[in-house]
Coordinates of C-alpha atoms in Angstrom, one line a residue:
X1 CA 18.2 30.1 1.0
X2 CA 19.9 26.7 0.0
X3 CA 19.0 22.9 1.2
X4 CA 21.4 22.7 3.3
X5 CA 19.0 26.2 5.5
X6 CA 15.8 24.0 5.6
X7 CA 17.4 21.3 6.6
X8 CA 19.3 22.3 9.4
X9 CA 15.6 24.1 10.2
X10 CA 13.8 21.3 10.5
X11 CA 16.4 19.2 12.7
X12 CA 16.6 21.7 15.6
X13 CA 16.3 19.6 18.7
X14 CA 12.9 21.4 20.0
X15 CA 11.4 19.9 16.5
X16 CA 12.3 15.9 17.5
X17 CA 8.5 14.4 18.7
X18 CA 7.4 15.1 15.0
X19 CA 10.0 15.7 12.5
X20 CA 11.3 11.9 12.9
X21 CA 13.7 12.2 9.2
X22 CA 14.7 15.0 6.8
X23 CA 15.1 13.3 3.7
X24 CA 16.6 14.7 0.0
X25 CA 19.4 13.7 -2.6
X26 CA 22.6 14.9 -3.5
X27 CA 24.6 14.1 -6.4
X28 CA 23.2 11.2 -6.4
X29 CA 22.7 10.2 -3.1
X30 CA 20.3 9.1 -1.0
X31 CA 20.1 11.7 2.1
X32 CA 18.3 11.6 5.7
X33 CA 19.6 14.1 9.1
X34 CA 17.8 15.0 12.3
X35 CA 19.0 16.2 15.6
X36 CA 21.1 13.8 16.1
X37 CA 22.7 13.8 12.8
X38 CA 22.9 13.4 8.9
X39 CA 23.8 10.6 6.8
X40 CA 24.8 9.6 3.0
X41 CA 22.8 5.8 2.2
X42 CA 24.6 3.8 -0.2
X43 CA 22.1 1.1 -2.3
X44 CA 24.6 -1.6 -1.1
X45 CA 24.2 -0.5 2.6
X46 CA 26.6 1.8 3.2
X47 CA 26.5 4.5 5.5
X48 CA 28.7 7.3 5.1
X49 CA 28.1 9.9 8.3
X50 CA 28.5 13.6 7.8
X51 CA 27.7 14.6 10.8
X52 CA 26.8 13.9 14.2
X53 CA 25.6 10.2 14.3
X54 CA 24.4 7.8 12.2
X55 CA 20.3 9.2 12.5
X56 CA 19.0 5.4 10.4
X57 CA 21.6 3.1 11.9
X58 CA 19.1 -0.4 11.3
X59 CA 17.5 -1.0 8.2
X60 CA 16.6 -4.3 8.8
X61 CA 13.0 -5.7 6.9
X62 CA 12.7 -7.7 9.9
X63 CA 13.6 -5.3 13.2
X64 CA 10.7 -5.7 16.0
X65 CA 9.3 -9.4 15.3
X66 CA 8.2 -11.6 16.1
X67 CA 5.3 -9.7 16.4
X68 CA 5.9 -9.7 20.2
X69 CA 8.5 -7.2 20.1
X70 CA 6.7 -4.6 18.8
X71 CA 4.5 -4.3 20.9
X72 CA 6.5 -4.0 23.4
X73 CA 7.9 -1.3 22.1
X74 CA 5.4 0.3 19.9
X75 CA 6.0 3.8 17.9
X76 CA 10.1 4.8 18.9
X77 CA 10.4 7.3 20.2
X78 CA 13.7 7.7 18.3
X79 CA 14.8 6.9 15.0
X80 CA 18.5 5.7 16.1
X81 CA 15.1 3.1 17.9
X82 CA 13.6 2.4 15.0
X83 CA 14.2 -0.1 11.7
X84 CA 14.1 2.2 7.4
X85 CA 14.5 -1.0 5.6
X86 CA 15.8 -0.3 1.8
X87 CA 16.0 3.0 2.7
X88 CA 18.6 4.3 0.3
X89 CA 17.1 2.6 -2.9
X90 CA 13.1 3.9 -1.3
X91 CA 14.1 7.4 -1.6
X92 CA 15.9 7.2 -4.5
X93 CA 12.9 5.9 -6.1
X94 CA 10.8 9.0 -5.0
X95 CA 12.7 11.8 -5.7
X96 CA 13.9 10.5 -9.5
X97 CA 11.0 12.6 -11.2
X98 CA 12.2 15.2 -13.0
X99 CA 8.7 17.4 -12.3
X100 CA 6.7 15.8 -9.8
X101 CA 9.8 15.0 -6.7
X102 CA 10.0 17.3 -3.5
X103 CA 12.8 19.8 -2.7
X104 CA 12.9 17.4 0.2
X105 CA 9.8 15.4 2.6
X106 CA 9.6 15.2 6.3
X107 CA 9.0 12.2 7.6
X108 CA 6.4 12.7 10.7
X109 CA 7.7 10.5 13.9
X110 CA 5.2 7.6 14.8
X111 CA 3.7 8.8 17.6
X112 CA 3.0 12.3 15.6
X113 CA -0.5 13.0 16.2
X114 CA -1.4 15.9 13.9
X115 CA -5.3 15.8 13.7
X116 CA -5.5 20.2 11.6
X117 CA -3.5 19.0 9.1
X118 CA -5.3 15.6 7.7
X119 CA -4.2 13.0 11.2
X120 CA -5.7 10.5 12.6
X121 CA -6.0 8.5 15.5
X122 CA -3.9 5.6 14.0
X123 CA -1.9 6.9 11.1
X124 CA 1.0 5.7 8.0
X125 CA 3.2 7.1 5.3
X126 CA 6.2 6.9 7.2
X127 CA 10.3 5.3 6.2
X128 CA 10.0 3.3 8.7
X129 CA 9.6 -0.4 9.6
X130 CA 5.8 -0.8 10.6
X131 CA 4.1 1.5 9.4
X132 CA 5.5 -0.2 5.7
X133 CA 5.4 -3.3 6.6
X134 CA 2.1 -5.3 4.3
X135 CA 1.3 -8.6 5.4
X136 CA 1.6 -11.3 2.1
X137 CA 0.3 -14.7 2.1
X138 CA 0.5 -16.6 -0.9
X139 CA -1.9 -20.0 -1.7
X140 CA -3.4 -23.0 -4.1
X141 CA -1.4 -23.8 -7.5
X142 CA 1.8 -22.9 -8.6
X143 CA 2.9 -22.1 -5.2
X144 CA 4.7 -23.8 -2.4
X145 CA 2.8 -24.9 0.9
X146 CA 5.4 -23.6 3.4
X147 CA 3.1 -21.8 6.6
X148 CA 5.2 -19.4 8.3
X149 CA 7.8 -18.4 6.5
X150 CA 10.7 -15.8 8.4
X151 CA 10.8 -13.9 5.2
X152 CA 9.7 -11.1 3.7
X153 CA 9.7 -9.5 0.5
X154 CA 9.5 -5.6 -1.0
X155 CA 5.6 -4.4 -3.0
X156 CA 7.4 -3.5 -5.6
X157 CA 7.0 -7.3 -6.1
X158 CA 4.0 -7.9 -5.2
X159 CA 2.9 -7.3 -9.1
X160 CA 5.7 -9.2 -11.4
X161 CA 4.2 -12.3 -9.0
X162 CA 1.2 -12.2 -9.8
X163 CA 2.0 -11.6 -14.0
X164 CA 3.8 -15.2 -13.0
X165 CA 1.3 -17.3 -11.7
X166 CA -1.3 -15.4 -14.9
X167 CA 1.5 -17.3 -17.6
X168 CA 3.5 -14.1 -18.0
X169 CA 7.2 -14.8 -19.5
X170 CA 9.3 -14.2 -16.9
X171 CA 11.0 -12.3 -19.5
X172 CA 7.9 -9.7 -20.4
X173 CA 8.9 -8.8 -17.1
X174 CA 9.6 -5.0 -18.0
X175 CA 8.9 -2.1 -18.3
X176 CA 6.8 -0.1 -21.7
X177 CA 10.3 0.2 -23.0
X178 CA 12.0 -3.0 -22.7
X179 CA 14.4 -1.7 -18.5
X180 CA 13.6 -4.7 -16.8
X181 CA 11.2 -3.6 -13.7
X182 CA 12.2 -2.4 -9.6
X183 CA 10.5 -5.8 -8.6
X184 CA 10.6 -9.3 -9.0
X185 CA 8.3 -12.3 -9.2
X186 CA 9.1 -14.2 -5.7
X187 CA 10.2 -17.4 -7.4
X188 CA 11.7 -19.1 -4.6
X189 CA 7.9 -19.4 -3.4
X190 CA 6.4 -20.6 -6.5
X191 CA 6.3 -24.2 -8.0
X192 CA 5.8 -25.5 -11.5
X193 CA 1.9 -26.2 -12.7
X194 CA 0.8 -29.2 -14.2
X195 CA 0.9 -29.2 -18.1
X196 CA -2.4 -28.1 -19.2
X197 CA -3.4 -26.2 -16.0
X198 CA -5.2 -22.8 -16.7
X199 CA -4.5 -20.2 -14.6
X200 CA -6.8 -18.7 -12.6
X201 CA -5.4 -15.4 -10.0
X202 CA -7.4 -14.1 -7.1
X203 CA -5.3 -11.2 -6.3
X204 CA -6.3 -9.8 -2.4
X205 CA -5.9 -6.3 -1.1
X206 CA -6.7 -5.3 2.4
X207 CA -5.7 -1.8 2.3
X208 CA -3.3 -0.8 5.5
X209 CA -4.6 -4.4 6.7
X210 CA -1.9 -4.5 9.7
X211 CA 0.5 -7.0 9.2
X212 CA 1.3 -8.3 12.4
X213 CA -2.4 -8.2 14.1
X214 CA -3.3 -9.8 10.6
X215 CA -1.0 -13.1 11.2
X216 CA -1.8 -13.0 15.1
X217 CA -5.9 -13.2 14.8
X218 CA -5.2 -15.4 12.1
X219 CA -3.1 -18.6 14.3
X220 CA -5.7 -17.4 16.8
X221 CA -8.2 -18.6 14.5
X222 CA -10.7 -14.5 14.2
X223 CA -9.6 -14.6 10.5
X224 CA -10.7 -18.3 9.3
X225 CA -10.4 -17.0 5.8
X226 CA -7.2 -15.7 6.0
X227 CA -5.5 -19.0 7.9
X228 CA -7.6 -21.3 4.9
X229 CA -5.0 -19.7 2.4
X230 CA -2.3 -20.1 4.6
X231 CA -2.6 -24.0 5.8
X232 CA -2.3 -24.2 1.2
X233 CA 0.4 -22.0 1.3
X234 CA 2.5 -19.4 2.9
X235 CA 2.6 -16.4 4.7
X236 CA 5.9 -14.3 5.4
X237 CA 6.8 -13.2 8.5
X238 CA 8.5 -10.0 7.6
X239 CA 5.3 -9.4 4.9
X240 CA 6.2 -6.8 2.4
X241 CA 8.2 -3.6 2.2
X242 CA 5.9 -0.2 0.8
X243 CA 7.4 2.2 -1.1
X244 CA 8.2 5.6 0.6
X245 CA 5.7 7.8 1.4
X246 CA 3.6 4.2 2.5
X247 CA 0.6 5.8 1.4
X248 CA -2.3 4.2 -0.4
X249 CA -2.2 5.5 -3.9
X250 CA 1.6 5.2 -4.0
X251 CA 1.8 1.1 -3.5
X252 CA -0.8 0.4 -5.5
X253 CA 0.6 2.2 -8.2
X254 CA 3.5 0.5 -6.6
X255 CA 1.8 -3.3 -6.4
X256 CA 0.2 -3.3 -9.5
X257 CA 3.1 -1.6 -12.0
X258 CA 6.6 -3.9 -9.9
X259 CA 8.4 -0.4 -9.9
X260 CA 8.3 2.5 -7.1
X261 CA 7.3 6.2 -8.0
X262 CA 9.9 8.0 -8.7
X263 CA 9.0 5.2 -12.2
X264 CA 5.5 5.3 -12.0
X265 CA 4.5 8.7 -11.3
X266 CA 2.0 8.9 -8.4
X267 CA 4.7 9.7 -5.9
X268 CA 1.8 10.0 -3.2
X269 CA -2.2 11.1 -2.1
X270 CA -0.8 14.4 -2.9
X271 CA 2.0 16.0 -4.7
X272 CA 3.1 19.5 -7.0
X273 CA 3.9 18.7 -9.8
X274 CA 6.1 20.8 -11.2
X275 CA 5.6 21.3 -15.2
X276 CA 2.0 22.3 -15.3
X277 CA 1.7 24.1 -12.0
X278 CA -0.7 22.1 -10.1
X279 CA -1.6 20.3 -7.3
X280 CA -2.4 16.3 -7.6
X281 CA -4.4 14.8 -5.7
X282 CA -5.2 10.8 -6.9
X283 CA -6.7 9.8 -3.9
X284 CA -9.4 11.5 -3.5
X285 CA -13.3 10.8 -4.4
X286 CA -13.5 13.2 -7.2
X287 CA -10.5 11.4 -8.6
X288 CA -10.2 8.3 -7.9
X289 CA -11.6 7.0 -11.4
X290 CA -8.1 9.3 -13.2
X291 CA -5.5 8.0 -10.7
X292 CA -4.7 5.9 -13.6
X293 CA -3.9 9.2 -15.6
X294 CA -0.9 9.9 -14.0
X295 CA 1.3 7.7 -14.8
X296 CA 4.6 7.5 -16.7
X297 CA 4.1 6.5 -20.8
X298 CA 6.4 3.8 -19.6
X299 CA 4.3 2.1 -16.9
X300 CA 2.8 -1.0 -18.1
X301 CA 0.4 -2.0 -15.4
X302 CA -0.2 -6.2 -14.5
X303 CA -3.6 -6.5 -15.9
X304 CA -1.4 -4.6 -19.7
X305 CA 0.9 -7.5 -19.1
X306 CA -1.1 -9.9 -18.3
X307 CA -3.7 -9.4 -21.4
X308 CA -0.9 -9.6 -23.7
X309 CA -0.4 -13.3 -23.1
X310 CA -4.1 -13.7 -22.4
X311 CA -6.8 -15.0 -25.5
X312 CA -9.5 -12.7 -25.7
X313 CA -13.0 -14.2 -25.4
X314 CA -17.1 -12.9 -24.1
X315 CA -15.3 -13.3 -20.4
X316 CA -13.1 -10.7 -19.1
X317 CA -9.2 -11.4 -19.0
X318 CA -8.6 -9.8 -16.0
X319 CA -10.8 -7.9 -13.9
X320 CA -10.0 -5.0 -11.1
X321 CA -12.5 -4.4 -8.4
X322 CA -12.6 -1.1 -6.7
X323 CA -9.4 -0.5 -7.4
X324 CA -8.0 3.3 -9.0
X325 CA -4.6 2.7 -10.8
X326 CA -7.1 -0.5 -13.1
X327 CA -5.4 0.4 -16.9
X328 CA -5.6 -1.6 -18.9
X329 CA -8.0 -4.6 -17.5
X330 CA -10.9 -5.8 -19.4
X331 CA -13.0 -5.2 -16.1
X332 CA -13.2 -2.1 -14.2
X333 CA -15.3 -0.6 -10.8
X334 CA -13.9 2.4 -11.8
X335 CA -14.4 2.6 -15.5
X336 CA -17.5 1.6 -15.4
X337 CA -18.1 4.5 -13.0
X338 CA -16.1 6.7 -16.0
X339 CA -18.8 5.1 -18.2
X340 CA -21.4 6.3 -16.2
X341 CA -20.6 10.1 -16.4
X342 CA -21.0 10.1 -12.4
X343 CA -18.2 9.6 -10.1
X344 CA -17.8 12.7 -7.9
X345 CA -21.4 12.2 -6.9
X346 CA -21.3 8.7 -6.8
X347 CA -18.3 8.4 -4.8
X348 CA -19.4 10.4 -1.6
X349 CA -21.9 7.6 -0.7
X350 CA -22.5 5.9 -4.7
X351 CA -25.8 6.7 -4.1
X352 CA -28.2 3.9 -5.3
X353 CA -25.4 1.4 -6.4
X354 CA -24.4 0.5 -2.8
X355 CA -25.3 -1.4 -0.5
X356 CA -27.5 -0.5 2.7
X357 CA -24.0 0.1 5.9
X358 CA -26.2 -0.6 8.6
X359 CA -28.0 -4.6 6.9
X360 CA -24.2 -6.1 5.9
X361 CA -24.0 -9.6 7.3
X362 CA -20.8 -8.6 8.1
X363 CA -20.8 -5.7 11.0
X364 CA -20.9 -7.4 14.2
X365 CA -20.2 -4.3 15.9
X366 CA -22.8 -0.9 14.4
X367 CA -21.7 1.2 16.2
X368 CA -18.4 2.1 14.5
X369 CA -21.0 2.6 11.4
X370 CA -21.3 5.8 13.3
X371 CA -17.7 6.7 11.0
X372 CA -18.1 8.1 8.0
X373 CA -15.1 6.9 7.1
X374 CA -16.0 3.7 8.4
X375 CA -19.9 3.4 7.3
X376 CA -18.6 3.9 3.8
X377 CA -15.6 1.0 3.9
X378 CA -18.7 -1.5 5.1
X379 CA -20.4 0.1 1.7
X380 CA -17.7 -0.2 -0.8
X381 CA -16.7 -3.6 0.8
X382 CA -20.1 -5.3 0.6
X383 CA -21.0 -3.5 -3.3
X384 CA -16.6 -4.9 -4.4
X385 CA -17.9 -8.6 -2.8
X386 CA -21.4 -9.1 -4.8
X387 CA -18.6 -7.9 -7.8
X388 CA -16.4 -10.2 -7.0
X389 CA -19.3 -13.2 -6.7
X390 CA -20.8 -12.1 -10.7
X391 CA -17.1 -12.3 -11.7
X392 CA -17.5 -16.2 -10.5
X393 CA -20.6 -17.1 -11.1
X394 CA -19.7 -19.2 -13.4
X395 CA -15.5 -20.8 -13.2
X396 CA -14.8 -21.2 -16.3
X397 CA -15.8 -17.6 -17.5
X398 CA -13.7 -16.2 -14.7
X399 CA -10.8 -14.1 -15.2
X400 CA -7.0 -15.2 -15.8
X401 CA -6.6 -12.4 -13.0
X402 CA -9.1 -10.3 -10.5
X403 CA -8.1 -7.7 -8.3
X404 CA -10.2 -7.2 -5.2
X405 CA -9.5 -4.0 -3.2
X406 CA -11.1 -3.7 -0.1
X407 CA -11.7 0.1 2.7
X408 CA -12.9 -0.8 5.8
X409 CA -9.6 -2.0 7.0
X410 CA -7.7 1.1 6.2
X411 CA -10.9 2.8 7.6
X412 CA -10.8 0.6 10.8
X413 CA -7.0 1.2 11.1
X414 CA -7.5 4.9 10.8
X415 CA -9.7 5.2 13.4
X416 CA -8.7 3.3 16.4
X417 CA -5.6 3.1 15.1
X418 CA -3.6 -0.9 15.2
X419 CA -5.3 -3.1 17.3
X420 CA -7.6 -0.9 18.8
X421 CA -10.8 -3.0 18.0
X422 CA -12.3 -0.9 15.5
X423 CA -9.2 -1.6 13.2
X424 CA -9.9 -5.6 14.2
X425 CA -13.4 -5.4 13.2
X426 CA -11.9 -4.6 9.8
X427 CA -9.6 -7.2 9.8
X428 CA -13.2 -10.1 11.0
X429 CA -15.4 -8.9 8.7
X430 CA -12.7 -8.9 5.4
X431 CA -12.0 -12.3 6.2
X432 CA -15.7 -13.2 6.1
X433 CA -16.2 -11.7 3.2
X434 CA -13.5 -13.4 1.8
X435 CA -15.0 -16.6 3.4
X436 CA -18.4 -15.8 1.9
X437 CA -15.6 -16.3 -1.8
X438 CA -13.9 -19.1 -0.9
X439 CA -17.1 -20.5 0.2
X440 CA -18.1 -19.8 -3.2
X441 CA -16.0 -21.6 -4.8
X442 CA -16.3 -24.8 -2.7
X443 CA -19.4 -24.8 -4.2
X444 CA -18.1 -24.2 -7.9
X445 CA -15.9 -27.2 -7.0
X446 CA -12.5 -25.6 -8.6
X447 CA -11.4 -23.6 -4.8
X448 CA -7.7 -26.1 -5.2
X449 CA -8.0 -24.7 -8.8
X450 CA -6.9 -20.7 -8.2
X451 CA -4.8 -19.3 -6.4
X452 CA -4.5 -16.3 -4.5
X453 CA -2.3 -13.8 -2.9
X454 CA -3.4 -11.6 -0.3
X455 CA -1.8 -8.0 0.4
X456 CA -1.5 -4.6 1.6
X457 CA -0.8 -1.6 0.7
X458 CA 1.2 0.1 4.0
X459 CA 0.9 -0.7 7.5
X460 CA 0.5 1.0 10.5
X461 CA 1.3 2.9 13.8
X462 CA -1.1 4.6 17.1
X463 CA -0.7 8.8 16.9
X464 CA -0.7 9.6 20.4
X465 CA -2.9 12.7 21.5
X466 CA 0.3 14.1 23.3
X467 CA 3.2 14.5 20.4
X468 CA 1.5 17.1 18.6
X469 CA 3.2 20.0 16.5
X470 CA 4.3 21.1 13.1
X471 CA 7.2 22.7 11.2
X472 CA 4.6 24.8 9.7
X473 CA 6.3 27.5 11.8
X474 CA 10.1 27.5 10.7
X475 CA 9.2 26.7 7.3
X476 CA 7.6 29.9 7.3
X477 CA 9.6 31.7 9.5
X478 CA 12.4 31.1 7.0
X479 CA 10.7 33.4 4.5
X480 CA 11.3 31.4 1.6
X481 CA 8.4 30.9 -1.2
X482 CA 7.2 27.1 -0.6
X483 CA 4.8 24.3 -1.3
X484 CA 4.1 21.7 1.7
X485 CA 1.9 18.9 0.3
X486 CA 0.3 16.1 2.0
X487 CA 2.1 17.8 4.7
X488 CA 6.2 16.8 4.4
X489 CA 6.4 16.7 0.6
X490 CA 8.5 20.0 1.1
X491 CA 9.2 22.1 -3.0
X492 CA 11.6 24.7 -2.4
X493 CA 9.7 27.8 -5.0

């Protein structure tokens, strides 16, 4: 059975409520199809309609802005009412790995509710703009004070920008083979630093933080920490576009390497490796500490880039707090847990290492702790703040680059969906931890000497309990051997 026949079976009108698009690569070109038609997508923006009508006519990264537009039309029902930024480039990247790339990807509709297959009230992973839009806020020395900016970036730009702010020459923004990165330093928003300035950069990731909601809450005064950062720098209204799929481990890796999944090798939270015959699940409590093992040999992390240009002393040059992709960092939470040899047991609750979530000073709604993921996120993020404060106990010995990942925002958006009280609570408590750190730096007298970059790994959309279904029966009816990882990554065996 040909790939065309499989695509045809998955793009029938009966599946339109759950299948937004089917995407693949054919003769070096990105392809997208659904029940409306099929299109060949070219990186220069040209769309070559192969049949029917163009199923992805809008590729604008700035779609559904200002935020009120998204609020008026959440979760478009058909792809022609949606937008798919950098569709060609992102599809081509995903399918560039010779062993791990699937044969095709089935993209969920924005409202698809699939709890039996791992779905939640809030969802991400798709190619569309809202699930792909992460916030991007920059602040402090080296960053222009522009406030809110009507522009966007890409998440692969974050690592190169952090590197340059940390003192890496732009000429060193290359992979291990000397090839340019996919991302670029956002120099349009940077300014020269005074002679002799010692870079100290803090990158912060709020996993799954919804861009529009974050900026709206900051503007209304509900996120005073984020507002302080914007006041000292800028925020892009269009945020930063995630790589496809818009899932956690793919984009943590893209952020910290500056390249897309087809180059760094972490194709998703779960994928299949034909060369080994193994299912790979990097986004799991038992495997987070191993995530960097799946990086391709050509990849360099931002920690490795920075370390090459910072003199080694008694203090860490780079620090990675609660981040799976920590290769090269002088200090890393995952490295400590690997050394302890008890990571798998620890990550189910981290035992005595994690603070009691019911005693957290940052929890405003204790009822949200009934959600196990949310409760665990509170524990991990409280411990993360403790680590950051310890790393910055003395400003003189603080790392040149500190990367601080937070998880409760992902839990809040999964558990309640975007704009739910649980999601907003997760944003407010993450902001309160940020404020605690900013106040600590202010007490040290160094707040104005520290550069910040705050982002996320993806956006979120709300699932609709009435939009259910699965493409599995269709695949099974074809009578062919296959694997469906995710679900959505289809490997024809």
